[in-house]
mmCIF file of C-alpha atoms and ligand atoms in Angstrom:
data_model
loop_
_atom_site.group_PDB
_atom_site.id
_atom_site.type_symbol
_atom_site.label_atom_id
_atom_site.label_comp_id
_atom_site.label_asym_id
_atom_site.label_seq_id
_atom_site.Cartn_x
_atom_site.Cartn_y
_atom_site.Cartn_z
ATOM 1 C CA UNK A 16 5.779 21.436 3.897
ATOM 2 C CA UNK A 17 6.301 20.177 0.321
ATOM 3 C CA UNK A 18 9.926 18.217 1.776
ATOM 4 C CA UNK A 19 7.654 16.847 4.558
ATOM 5 C CA UNK A 20 5.026 15.208 1.424
ATOM 6 C CA UNK A 21 7.666 14.729 -1.397
ATOM 7 C CA UNK A 22 9.292 11.802 1.875
ATOM 8 C CA UNK A 23 5.359 10.965 3.129
ATOM 9 C CA UNK A 24 6.121 9.007 -0.243
ATOM 10 C CA UNK A 25 9.212 8.319 -1.064
ATOM 11 C CA UNK A 26 9.937 4.432 -2.084
ATOM 12 C CA UNK A 27 6.196 3.786 0.291
ATOM 13 C CA UNK A 28 4.000 0.791 -1.339
ATOM 14 C CA UNK A 29 0.397 0.638 0.353
ATOM 15 C CA UNK A 30 -1.089 -2.571 0.974
ATOM 16 C CA UNK A 31 -4.351 -2.489 -0.246
ATOM 17 C CA UNK A 32 -6.651 -6.036 0.853
ATOM 18 C CA UNK A 33 -8.114 -6.815 -2.400
ATOM 19 C CA UNK A 34 -8.026 -6.979 -5.471
ATOM 20 C CA UNK A 35 -10.963 -6.860 -7.408
ATOM 21 C CA UNK A 36 -11.964 -3.372 -9.573
ATOM 22 C CA UNK A 37 -11.626 -0.788 -6.434
ATOM 23 C CA UNK A 38 -8.470 -2.104 -5.727
ATOM 24 C CA UNK A 39 -6.852 -1.963 -8.813
ATOM 25 C CA UNK A 40 -8.153 2.009 -8.856
ATOM 26 C CA UNK A 41 -6.807 3.192 -5.882
ATOM 27 C CA UNK A 42 -3.889 0.865 -7.326
ATOM 28 C CA UNK A 43 -4.264 2.800 -10.768
ATOM 29 C CA UNK A 44 -4.511 6.346 -8.631
ATOM 30 C CA UNK A 45 -1.353 5.294 -6.064
ATOM 31 C CA UNK A 46 1.367 4.885 -8.445
ATOM 32 C CA UNK A 47 0.229 8.272 -10.283
ATOM 33 C CA UNK A 48 1.109 9.569 -7.201
ATOM 34 C CA UNK A 49 4.665 7.508 -7.295
ATOM 35 C CA UNK A 50 3.136 5.400 -4.358
ATOM 36 C CA UNK A 51 4.063 1.017 -5.031
ATOM 37 C CA UNK A 52 1.812 -0.608 -4.158
ATOM 38 C CA UNK A 53 1.487 -5.158 -1.937
ATOM 39 C CA UNK A 54 -1.970 -6.899 -2.955
ATOM 40 C CA UNK A 55 -3.346 -9.511 -1.636
ATOM 41 C CA UNK A 56 -6.544 -11.243 -2.674
ATOM 42 C CA UNK A 57 -7.546 -15.174 -3.594
ATOM 43 C CA UNK A 58 -8.078 -14.858 -6.458
ATOM 44 C CA UNK A 59 -5.004 -15.679 -9.026
ATOM 45 C CA UNK A 60 -6.055 -13.901 -11.810
ATOM 46 C CA UNK A 61 -7.987 -10.944 -9.327
ATOM 47 C CA UNK A 62 -7.580 -7.923 -12.058
ATOM 48 C CA UNK A 63 -6.697 -5.816 -9.468
ATOM 49 C CA UNK A 64 -2.849 -7.603 -10.272
ATOM 50 C CA UNK A 65 -2.509 -5.991 -13.419
ATOM 51 C CA UNK A 66 -1.831 -3.099 -11.633
ATOM 52 C CA UNK A 67 0.186 -4.242 -8.672
ATOM 53 C CA UNK A 68 3.895 -3.585 -7.418
ATOM 54 C CA UNK A 69 4.409 -6.598 -5.404
ATOM 55 C CA UNK A 70 0.943 -9.335 -5.363
ATOM 56 C CA UNK A 71 0.418 -11.553 -2.115
ATOM 57 C CA UNK A 72 -1.851 -14.602 -3.076
ATOM 58 C CA UNK A 73 -3.936 -16.144 -0.493
ATOM 59 C CA UNK A 74 -6.660 -16.648 1.389
ATOM 60 C CA UNK A 75 -7.226 -13.910 4.072
ATOM 61 C CA UNK A 76 -7.365 -16.420 7.194
ATOM 62 C CA UNK A 77 -3.532 -16.905 6.502
ATOM 63 C CA UNK A 78 -1.741 -15.232 8.998
ATOM 64 C CA UNK A 79 1.897 -16.364 7.218
ATOM 65 C CA UNK A 80 0.724 -14.021 4.008
ATOM 66 C CA UNK A 81 -1.003 -11.287 6.009
ATOM 67 C CA UNK A 82 2.841 -10.553 8.220
ATOM 68 C CA UNK A 83 4.125 -10.894 5.062
ATOM 69 C CA UNK A 84 1.947 -8.314 3.284
ATOM 70 C CA UNK A 85 2.274 -6.567 6.670
ATOM 71 C CA UNK A 86 5.856 -6.616 6.228
ATOM 72 C CA UNK A 87 5.392 -5.438 2.313
ATOM 73 C CA UNK A 88 3.072 -2.325 3.140
ATOM 74 C CA UNK A 89 3.701 1.568 5.013
ATOM 75 C CA UNK A 90 -0.208 2.114 4.969
ATOM 76 C CA UNK A 91 -3.160 -0.410 4.994
ATOM 77 C CA UNK A 92 -6.437 -0.195 3.469
ATOM 78 C CA UNK A 93 -9.002 -2.212 1.964
ATOM 79 C CA UNK A 94 -11.055 -1.920 -1.062
ATOM 80 C CA UNK A 95 -14.084 -4.675 0.515
ATOM 81 C CA UNK A 96 -15.660 -5.148 4.035
ATOM 82 C CA UNK A 97 -15.722 -8.966 4.177
ATOM 83 C CA UNK A 98 -12.266 -9.566 6.005
ATOM 84 C CA UNK A 99 -11.907 -12.062 8.834
ATOM 85 C CA UNK A 100 -12.915 -10.006 11.866
ATOM 86 C CA UNK A 101 -9.513 -12.175 13.124
ATOM 87 C CA UNK A 102 -7.298 -10.871 10.807
ATOM 88 C CA UNK A 103 -8.937 -7.706 10.716
ATOM 89 C CA UNK A 104 -8.215 -7.748 14.614
ATOM 90 C CA UNK A 105 -4.410 -9.793 13.481
ATOM 91 C CA UNK A 106 -3.553 -6.326 11.083
ATOM 92 C CA UNK A 107 -4.532 -4.102 12.991
ATOM 93 C CA UNK A 108 -2.633 -4.919 16.271
ATOM 94 C CA UNK A 109 -0.052 -4.307 13.803
ATOM 95 C CA UNK A 110 -0.384 -1.123 11.348
ATOM 96 C CA UNK A 111 -3.346 1.362 10.737
ATOM 97 C CA UNK A 112 -5.932 0.694 8.849
ATOM 98 C CA UNK A 113 -7.283 3.378 6.381
ATOM 99 C CA UNK A 114 -10.441 4.530 6.201
ATOM 100 C CA UNK A 115 -10.825 2.865 9.910
ATOM 101 C CA UNK A 116 -11.475 -0.697 11.506
ATOM 102 C CA UNK A 117 -15.050 0.359 13.191
ATOM 103 C CA UNK A 118 -16.773 1.410 9.925
ATOM 104 C CA UNK A 119 -16.221 -1.580 8.368
ATOM 105 C CA UNK A 120 -17.048 -3.807 11.611
ATOM 106 C CA UNK A 121 -20.213 -2.259 11.143
ATOM 107 C CA UNK A 122 -20.748 -1.825 7.292
ATOM 108 C CA UNK A 123 -19.891 -5.976 7.656
ATOM 109 C CA UNK A 124 -23.164 -6.589 9.537
ATOM 110 C CA UNK A 125 -26.471 -5.625 7.933
ATOM 111 C CA UNK A 126 -28.209 -5.481 11.851
ATOM 112 C CA UNK A 127 -26.412 -3.844 13.258
ATOM 113 C CA UNK A 128 -24.794 -1.200 10.374
ATOM 114 C CA UNK A 129 -29.211 -0.436 11.155
ATOM 115 C CA UNK A 130 -28.724 0.501 14.584
ATOM 116 C CA UNK A 131 -26.053 1.821 15.021
ATOM 117 C CA UNK A 132 -27.550 4.371 12.229
ATOM 118 C CA UNK A 133 -30.877 4.893 13.870
ATOM 119 C CA UNK A 134 -29.463 4.736 17.166
ATOM 120 C CA UNK A 135 -27.281 8.917 16.149
ATOM 121 C CA UNK A 136 -30.654 9.987 15.174
ATOM 122 C CA UNK A 137 -30.570 8.995 10.888
ATOM 123 C CA UNK A 138 -33.776 8.009 9.652
ATOM 124 C CA UNK A 139 -32.968 4.269 8.400
ATOM 125 C CA UNK A 140 -35.963 1.372 7.299
ATOM 126 C CA UNK A 141 -37.488 -0.053 9.691
ATOM 127 C CA UNK A 142 -35.958 -2.868 10.140
ATOM 128 C CA UNK A 143 -36.609 -6.767 12.859
ATOM 129 C CA UNK A 144 -33.557 -9.336 13.511
ATOM 130 C CA UNK A 145 -35.092 -12.441 12.261
ATOM 131 C CA UNK A 146 -33.976 -15.663 14.382
ATOM 132 C CA UNK A 147 -36.132 -17.603 13.490
ATOM 133 C CA UNK A 148 -39.059 -18.004 10.717
ATOM 134 C CA UNK A 149 -41.267 -17.324 12.687
ATOM 135 C CA UNK A 150 -39.797 -13.318 13.283
ATOM 136 C CA UNK A 151 -40.085 -13.648 9.285
ATOM 137 C CA UNK A 152 -44.415 -13.623 10.239
ATOM 138 C CA UNK A 153 -44.347 -11.081 13.022
ATOM 139 C CA UNK A 154 -42.811 -8.803 11.264
ATOM 140 C CA UNK A 155 -44.344 -8.778 7.943
ATOM 141 C CA UNK A 156 -47.826 -8.041 10.657
ATOM 142 C CA UNK A 157 -45.955 -4.991 12.039
ATOM 143 C CA UNK A 158 -44.792 -4.295 8.355
ATOM 144 C CA UNK A 159 -48.739 -4.717 6.908
ATOM 145 C CA UNK A 160 -47.061 -7.462 4.748
ATOM 146 C CA UNK A 161 -44.642 -5.572 2.768
ATOM 147 C CA UNK A 162 -41.049 -6.343 3.021
ATOM 148 C CA UNK A 163 -37.151 -6.833 1.920
ATOM 149 C CA UNK A 164 -35.469 -9.904 3.785
ATOM 150 C CA UNK A 165 -31.592 -9.841 3.541
ATOM 151 C CA UNK A 166 -28.667 -11.486 5.134
ATOM 152 C CA UNK A 167 -27.530 -10.058 7.142
ATOM 153 C CA UNK A 168 -23.572 -10.582 5.757
ATOM 154 C CA UNK A 169 -21.850 -11.100 2.864
ATOM 155 C CA UNK A 170 -25.275 -9.518 0.872
ATOM 156 C CA UNK A 171 -23.468 -7.366 -2.348
ATOM 157 C CA UNK A 172 -25.341 -6.271 -5.608
ATOM 158 C CA UNK A 173 -28.650 -8.285 -4.029
ATOM 159 C CA UNK A 174 -26.989 -11.045 -2.943
ATOM 160 C CA UNK A 175 -29.435 -12.299 -0.188
ATOM 161 C CA UNK A 176 -32.297 -10.343 -1.257
ATOM 162 C CA UNK A 177 -35.554 -11.739 -1.121
ATOM 163 C CA UNK A 178 -38.586 -8.952 -1.790
ATOM 164 C CA UNK A 179 -42.204 -10.282 0.067
ATOM 165 C CA UNK A 180 -44.892 -8.601 -1.373
ATOM 166 C CA UNK A 181 -49.015 -9.598 0.523
ATOM 167 C CA UNK A 182 -47.243 -11.801 3.605
ATOM 168 C CA UNK A 183 -45.865 -14.528 0.705
ATOM 169 C CA UNK A 184 -42.617 -15.694 2.294
ATOM 170 C CA UNK A 185 -40.284 -17.568 -0.303
ATOM 171 C CA UNK A 186 -39.820 -21.022 0.052
ATOM 172 C CA UNK A 187 -36.013 -20.781 2.586
ATOM 173 C CA UNK A 188 -37.554 -21.250 6.197
ATOM 174 C CA UNK A 189 -33.568 -24.044 6.587
ATOM 175 C CA UNK A 190 -32.257 -20.556 5.471
ATOM 176 C CA UNK A 191 -33.497 -18.470 7.632
ATOM 177 C CA UNK A 192 -33.549 -21.505 9.995
ATOM 178 C CA UNK A 193 -29.152 -21.720 8.989
ATOM 179 C CA UNK A 194 -28.216 -17.535 8.043
ATOM 180 C CA UNK A 195 -28.347 -14.553 9.888
ATOM 181 C CA UNK A 196 -31.524 -12.214 8.319
ATOM 182 C CA UNK A 197 -32.618 -9.057 9.006
ATOM 183 C CA UNK A 198 -35.805 -7.707 7.834
ATOM 184 C CA UNK A 199 -36.391 -4.366 6.060
ATOM 185 C CA UNK A 200 -39.861 -2.021 5.562
ATOM 186 C CA UNK A 201 -39.866 -1.475 1.701
ATOM 187 C CA UNK A 202 -38.838 2.193 1.422
ATOM 188 C CA UNK A 203 -41.173 4.254 -1.082
ATOM 189 C CA UNK A 204 -38.891 6.590 -2.897
ATOM 190 C CA UNK A 205 -38.418 8.912 -5.508
ATOM 191 C CA UNK A 206 -34.418 9.258 -5.189
ATOM 192 C CA UNK A 207 -31.879 6.931 -4.323
ATOM 193 C CA UNK A 208 -28.976 8.744 -3.749
ATOM 194 C CA UNK A 209 -24.976 8.498 -2.495
ATOM 195 C CA UNK A 210 -22.581 11.733 -0.501
ATOM 196 C CA UNK A 211 -19.175 9.835 -0.885
ATOM 197 C CA UNK A 212 -17.167 12.329 2.636
ATOM 198 C CA UNK A 213 -13.489 12.708 2.613
ATOM 199 C CA UNK A 214 -12.491 12.891 6.067
ATOM 200 C CA UNK A 215 -8.313 13.570 6.373
ATOM 201 C CA UNK A 216 -6.318 13.357 9.441
ATOM 202 C CA UNK A 217 -6.713 16.075 11.032
ATOM 203 C CA UNK A 218 -10.504 15.904 11.501
ATOM 204 C CA UNK A 219 -10.950 18.531 8.343
ATOM 205 C CA UNK A 220 -13.855 16.422 6.375
ATOM 206 C CA UNK A 221 -15.146 17.680 2.757
ATOM 207 C CA UNK A 222 -18.279 15.546 0.734
ATOM 208 C CA UNK A 223 -18.142 15.088 -2.839
ATOM 209 C CA UNK A 224 -21.541 17.153 -4.298
ATOM 210 C CA UNK A 225 -23.946 14.003 -4.350
ATOM 211 C CA UNK A 226 -24.572 11.403 -6.991
ATOM 212 C CA UNK A 227 -28.510 9.821 -7.927
ATOM 213 C CA UNK A 228 -27.494 6.369 -8.029
ATOM 214 C CA UNK A 229 -29.585 4.104 -10.136
ATOM 215 C CA UNK A 230 -30.424 -0.106 -9.253
ATOM 216 C CA UNK A 231 -31.869 -2.603 -10.665
ATOM 217 C CA UNK A 232 -33.023 -6.161 -8.887
ATOM 218 C CA UNK A 233 -29.831 -4.537 -6.401
ATOM 219 C CA UNK A 234 -27.100 -3.718 -8.637
ATOM 220 C CA UNK A 235 -26.183 -0.403 -9.586
ATOM 221 C CA UNK A 236 -26.435 -0.141 -13.070
ATOM 222 C CA UNK A 237 -26.272 4.013 -12.812
ATOM 223 C CA UNK A 238 -24.644 6.291 -11.467
ATOM 224 C CA UNK A 239 -25.920 11.091 -12.563
ATOM 225 C CA UNK A 240 -23.684 14.385 -11.184
ATOM 226 C CA UNK A 241 -26.046 15.963 -10.080
ATOM 227 C CA UNK A 242 -28.338 14.814 -8.415
ATOM 228 C CA UNK A 243 -31.706 16.473 -9.671
ATOM 229 C CA UNK A 244 -32.281 16.886 -5.478
ATOM 230 C CA UNK A 245 -33.009 20.703 -4.060
ATOM 231 C CA UNK A 246 -29.612 21.874 -3.043
ATOM 232 C CA UNK A 247 -32.002 21.723 0.645
ATOM 233 C CA UNK A 248 -31.710 17.742 0.083
ATOM 234 C CA UNK A 249 -27.938 17.961 -0.894
ATOM 235 C CA UNK A 250 -27.114 19.607 2.160
ATOM 236 C CA UNK A 251 -29.101 17.910 4.651
ATOM 237 C CA UNK A 252 -27.489 14.534 2.954
ATOM 238 C CA UNK A 253 -24.165 15.885 3.383
ATOM 239 C CA UNK A 254 -24.913 17.390 6.802
ATOM 240 C CA UNK A 255 -26.135 12.993 7.368
ATOM 241 C CA UNK A 256 -22.757 11.670 5.967
ATOM 242 C CA UNK A 257 -20.801 13.184 7.243
ATOM 243 C CA UNK A 258 -22.370 13.525 10.591
ATOM 244 C CA UNK A 259 -22.341 9.666 10.074
ATOM 245 C CA UNK A 260 -18.498 9.439 8.865
ATOM 246 C CA UNK A 261 -17.166 11.380 11.774
ATOM 247 C CA UNK A 262 -19.162 8.290 14.585
ATOM 248 C CA UNK A 263 -18.218 6.252 11.891
ATOM 249 C CA UNK A 264 -14.387 7.676 13.110
ATOM 250 C CA UNK A 265 -13.862 7.534 9.668
ATOM 251 C CA UNK A 266 -10.271 8.650 8.242
ATOM 252 C CA UNK A 267 -10.201 8.632 4.496
ATOM 253 C CA UNK A 268 -13.371 8.217 2.993
ATOM 254 C CA UNK A 269 -16.370 6.416 2.644
ATOM 255 C CA UNK A 270 -19.725 6.276 0.927
ATOM 256 C CA UNK A 271 -23.231 6.566 2.267
ATOM 257 C CA UNK A 272 -26.346 5.533 0.642
ATOM 258 C CA UNK A 273 -29.918 7.114 0.545
ATOM 259 C CA UNK A 274 -32.716 6.994 -0.540
ATOM 260 C CA UNK A 275 -35.196 10.461 -0.739
ATOM 261 C CA UNK A 276 -38.865 9.806 -0.267
ATOM 262 C CA UNK A 277 -41.736 12.242 -2.146
ATOM 263 C CA UNK A 278 -41.913 14.232 1.082
ATOM 264 C CA UNK A 279 -37.599 14.854 0.447
ATOM 265 C CA UNK A 280 -36.693 13.452 3.942
ATOM 266 C CA UNK A 281 -33.567 11.110 3.328
ATOM 267 C CA UNK A 282 -33.433 7.767 4.657
ATOM 268 C CA UNK A 283 -30.140 6.248 4.933
ATOM 269 C CA UNK A 284 -29.259 2.157 3.782
ATOM 270 C CA UNK A 285 -26.139 2.068 4.204
ATOM 271 C CA UNK A 286 -22.680 3.010 4.093
ATOM 272 C CA UNK A 287 -19.116 1.211 2.748
ATOM 273 C CA UNK A 288 -16.380 2.797 4.384
ATOM 274 C CA UNK A 289 -14.372 2.237 1.034
ATOM 275 C CA UNK A 290 -14.049 3.783 -2.720
ATOM 276 C CA UNK A 291 -17.396 3.377 -4.231
ATOM 277 C CA UNK A 292 -19.295 2.047 -7.351
ATOM 278 C CA UNK A 293 -21.427 5.694 -6.893
ATOM 279 C CA UNK A 294 -18.470 7.390 -6.692
ATOM 280 C CA UNK A 295 -16.465 6.629 -10.209
ATOM 281 C CA UNK A 296 -18.192 10.076 -11.694
ATOM 282 C CA UNK A 297 -15.247 11.558 -9.524
ATOM 283 C CA UNK A 298 -12.763 10.307 -12.048
ATOM 284 C CA UNK A 299 -13.627 12.137 -15.221
ATOM 285 C CA UNK A 300 -15.806 15.332 -13.451
ATOM 286 C CA UNK A 301 -13.409 15.862 -10.511
ATOM 287 C CA UNK A 302 -10.110 17.638 -9.675
ATOM 288 C CA UNK A 303 -9.721 14.999 -7.801
ATOM 289 C CA UNK A 304 -11.418 11.463 -7.920
ATOM 290 C CA UNK A 305 -12.550 9.365 -4.489
ATOM 291 C CA UNK A 306 -8.976 6.944 -5.306
ATOM 292 C CA UNK A 307 -6.699 9.575 -5.316
ATOM 293 C CA UNK A 308 -8.938 10.853 -2.442
ATOM 294 C CA UNK A 309 -8.471 8.382 0.139
ATOM 295 C CA UNK A 310 -4.376 8.248 -1.558
ATOM 296 C CA UNK A 311 -4.079 11.841 -0.359
ATOM 297 C CA UNK A 312 -5.320 11.645 3.220
ATOM 298 C CA UNK A 313 -3.359 8.228 3.494
ATOM 299 C CA UNK A 314 -0.450 9.560 2.977
ATOM 300 C CA UNK A 315 -0.531 12.681 4.610
ATOM 301 C CA UNK A 316 -0.779 14.516 1.141
ATOM 302 C CA UNK A 317 -3.103 18.142 1.376
ATOM 303 C CA UNK A 318 -6.423 17.433 -0.438
ATOM 304 C CA UNK A 319 -6.919 20.950 -2.873
ATOM 305 C CA UNK A 320 -11.003 21.867 -2.949
ATOM 306 C CA UNK A 321 -12.964 19.873 -4.672
ATOM 307 C CA UNK A 322 -13.851 21.704 -8.313
ATOM 308 C CA UNK A 323 -16.331 20.089 -11.041
ATOM 309 C CA UNK A 324 -15.530 20.385 -14.254
ATOM 310 C CA UNK A 325 -17.903 17.687 -16.541
ATOM 311 C CA UNK A 326 -21.392 16.324 -15.860
ATOM 312 C CA UNK A 327 -21.579 12.873 -16.408
ATOM 313 C CA UNK A 328 -23.663 9.780 -16.669
ATOM 314 C CA UNK A 329 -21.237 6.654 -15.339
ATOM 315 C CA UNK A 330 -22.757 3.588 -15.925
ATOM 316 C CA UNK A 331 -21.792 -0.178 -15.948
ATOM 317 C CA UNK A 332 -20.115 -2.734 -17.329
ATOM 318 C CA UNK A 333 -21.896 -5.930 -16.714
ATOM 319 C CA UNK A 334 -22.117 -9.243 -18.691
ATOM 320 C CA UNK A 335 -25.079 -8.670 -19.377
ATOM 321 C CA UNK A 336 -24.703 -5.055 -21.446
ATOM 322 C CA UNK A 337 -20.822 -6.171 -21.940
ATOM 323 C CA UNK A 338 -21.012 -5.474 -25.610
ATOM 324 C CA UNK A 339 -21.409 -1.532 -24.488
ATOM 325 C CA UNK A 340 -17.540 -1.059 -24.511
ATOM 326 C CA UNK A 341 -18.393 -1.301 -28.863
ATOM 327 C CA UNK A 342 -20.757 1.242 -29.164
ATOM 328 C CA UNK A 343 -18.597 4.060 -26.534
ATOM 329 C CA UNK A 344 -15.139 3.826 -28.569
ATOM 330 C CA UNK A 345 -15.326 6.268 -30.571
ATOM 331 C CA UNK A 346 -17.331 8.775 -28.899
ATOM 332 C CA UNK A 347 -15.268 11.820 -27.657
ATOM 333 C CA UNK A 348 -16.990 12.422 -24.393
ATOM 334 C CA UNK A 349 -17.335 8.462 -23.789
ATOM 335 C CA UNK A 350 -14.075 7.478 -21.306
ATOM 336 C CA UNK A 351 -13.661 3.932 -20.131
ATOM 337 C CA UNK A 352 -12.619 1.502 -17.926
ATOM 338 C CA UNK A 353 -12.332 -1.676 -18.608
ATOM 339 C CA UNK A 354 -11.349 -3.851 -15.490
ATOM 340 C CA UNK A 355 -10.092 -6.332 -16.611
ATOM 341 C CA UNK A 356 -12.071 -10.050 -15.157
ATOM 342 C CA UNK A 357 -11.295 -13.757 -16.077
ATOM 343 C CA UNK A 358 -15.188 -14.239 -17.274
ATOM 344 C CA UNK A 359 -18.156 -12.353 -18.476
ATOM 345 C CA UNK A 360 -21.212 -13.464 -16.549
ATOM 346 C CA UNK A 361 -24.310 -12.033 -15.946
ATOM 347 C CA UNK A 362 -24.617 -9.194 -13.433
ATOM 348 C CA UNK A 363 -20.776 -9.090 -12.929
ATOM 349 C CA UNK A 364 -19.521 -6.109 -13.041
ATOM 350 C CA UNK A 365 -16.726 -5.433 -15.813
ATOM 351 C CA UNK A 366 -16.484 -1.990 -16.190
ATOM 352 C CA UNK A 367 -17.775 1.498 -16.706
ATOM 353 C CA UNK A 368 -18.174 3.924 -18.410
ATOM 354 C CA UNK A 369 -18.097 8.368 -17.368
ATOM 355 C CA UNK A 370 -20.109 10.272 -20.096
ATOM 356 C CA UNK A 371 -19.114 13.921 -19.149
ATOM 357 C CA UNK A 372 -20.872 16.760 -20.425
HETATM 358 P P1 AMP B 26 -28.628 -2.912 0.086
HETATM 359 O O1 AMP B 26 -27.518 -4.063 -0.840
HETATM 360 O O2 AMP B 26 -29.136 -2.400 0.730
HETATM 361 O O3 AMP B 26 -27.617 -2.227 -0.278
HETATM 362 O O4 AMP B 26 -30.262 -3.103 -1.448
HETATM 363 C C1 AMP B 26 -30.138 -2.509 -2.698
HETATM 364 C C2 AMP B 26 -30.212 -2.250 -3.342
HETATM 365 O O5 AMP B 26 -31.845 -2.152 -3.029
HETATM 366 C C3 AMP B 26 -30.725 -0.809 -2.785
HETATM 367 O O6 AMP B 26 -30.013 0.261 -3.739
HETATM 368 C C4 AMP B 26 -32.415 -0.586 -3.576
HETATM 369 O O7 AMP B 26 -32.288 -0.474 -4.975
HETATM 370 C C5 AMP B 26 -32.729 -1.779 -3.117
HETATM 371 N N1 AMP B 26 -33.622 -1.281 -1.143
HETATM 372 C C6 AMP B 26 -32.837 -2.633 -0.976
HETATM 373 N N2 AMP B 26 -33.166 -1.878 0.469
HETATM 374 C C7 AMP B 26 -34.034 -1.553 0.483
HETATM 375 C C8 AMP B 26 -35.504 -0.819 0.922
HETATM 376 N N3 AMP B 26 -35.596 -1.117 2.679
HETATM 377 N N4 AMP B 26 -36.985 -0.253 0.582
HETATM 378 C C9 AMP B 26 -36.292 -0.172 -0.560
HETATM 379 N N5 AMP B 26 -36.202 -0.340 -1.437
HETATM 380 C C10 AMP B 26 -34.199 -1.148 -1.782
#
């Protein structure tokens, strides 16, 4: 057994599509296990390039670059969802993609994602497809005037979202007719939580305990572990997360974001088949982080029982609160991560702090 594991990781390279902070943190964990990385990103200043053994700096639809990426990579994973479908299909013909392309395809489009989840009998916010401007008005009637309009694709960190209150539709008629949107009812939640599921190749599934998340304007600001919800709600959240992960054929990890309402009902918001910002607390609070878990599954390295050493509050460092770094430097229970991005911009995730207790 041991020899097999050593064989699986000796002189092996993990190909990572995307060189942002998540790619960087996957690369660090891979390196700690003796695995090299080949990182593909169109941005020449991608933060993960600082930790890569091989760099491929190209557009995601450049076939020649994708071939080179495959040549160098023993296994392939990705750190973000918006890889063009054609490139994904090309890669998939030549290599297994972890944690899986089915989940990636659903998570790329909010409409397909919501349909898929609700077809499993899992509750999601009420939603309607928007094709024409008039559809917004019709949906608002059903949603009693309050809703969130979201682009179906390429929306993250609250981008492409418009909150509608009292039937007041934003002045984006052209946009609505040019882009694909969905509209969702606003969930009155008491908590937002997320669950990260690990599924191994033999189908064994295990979850991290839920964390509690605070978003401001659609951007995650804080994740707190453990979530302050009842044991019963935690178990239900984990059962839903595993059901979803299995249905999406995950091998690796997936994060499921959920709302908990005042009746302790769980409403799934979205899935992210990759390491997730709301799981960064696992880097310091546990014996195994979400990044290491992904690398271990991909290279058939056993996963130990998850142990929790600390409670943890993870705070995101954004452009507008970059100064918190200074305050954190000499605090003994603060673990600081700075991603090394090229520019400090409002709303941009530049690092995080894990505050342990
Ligand atoms: P999303 O990009 O869908 O993850 O949305 C970002 C954040 O906006 C969520 O984490 C929530 O805080 C809020 N949000 C999104 N959709 C809804 C909804 N249907 N009801 C209430 N809040 C929402």
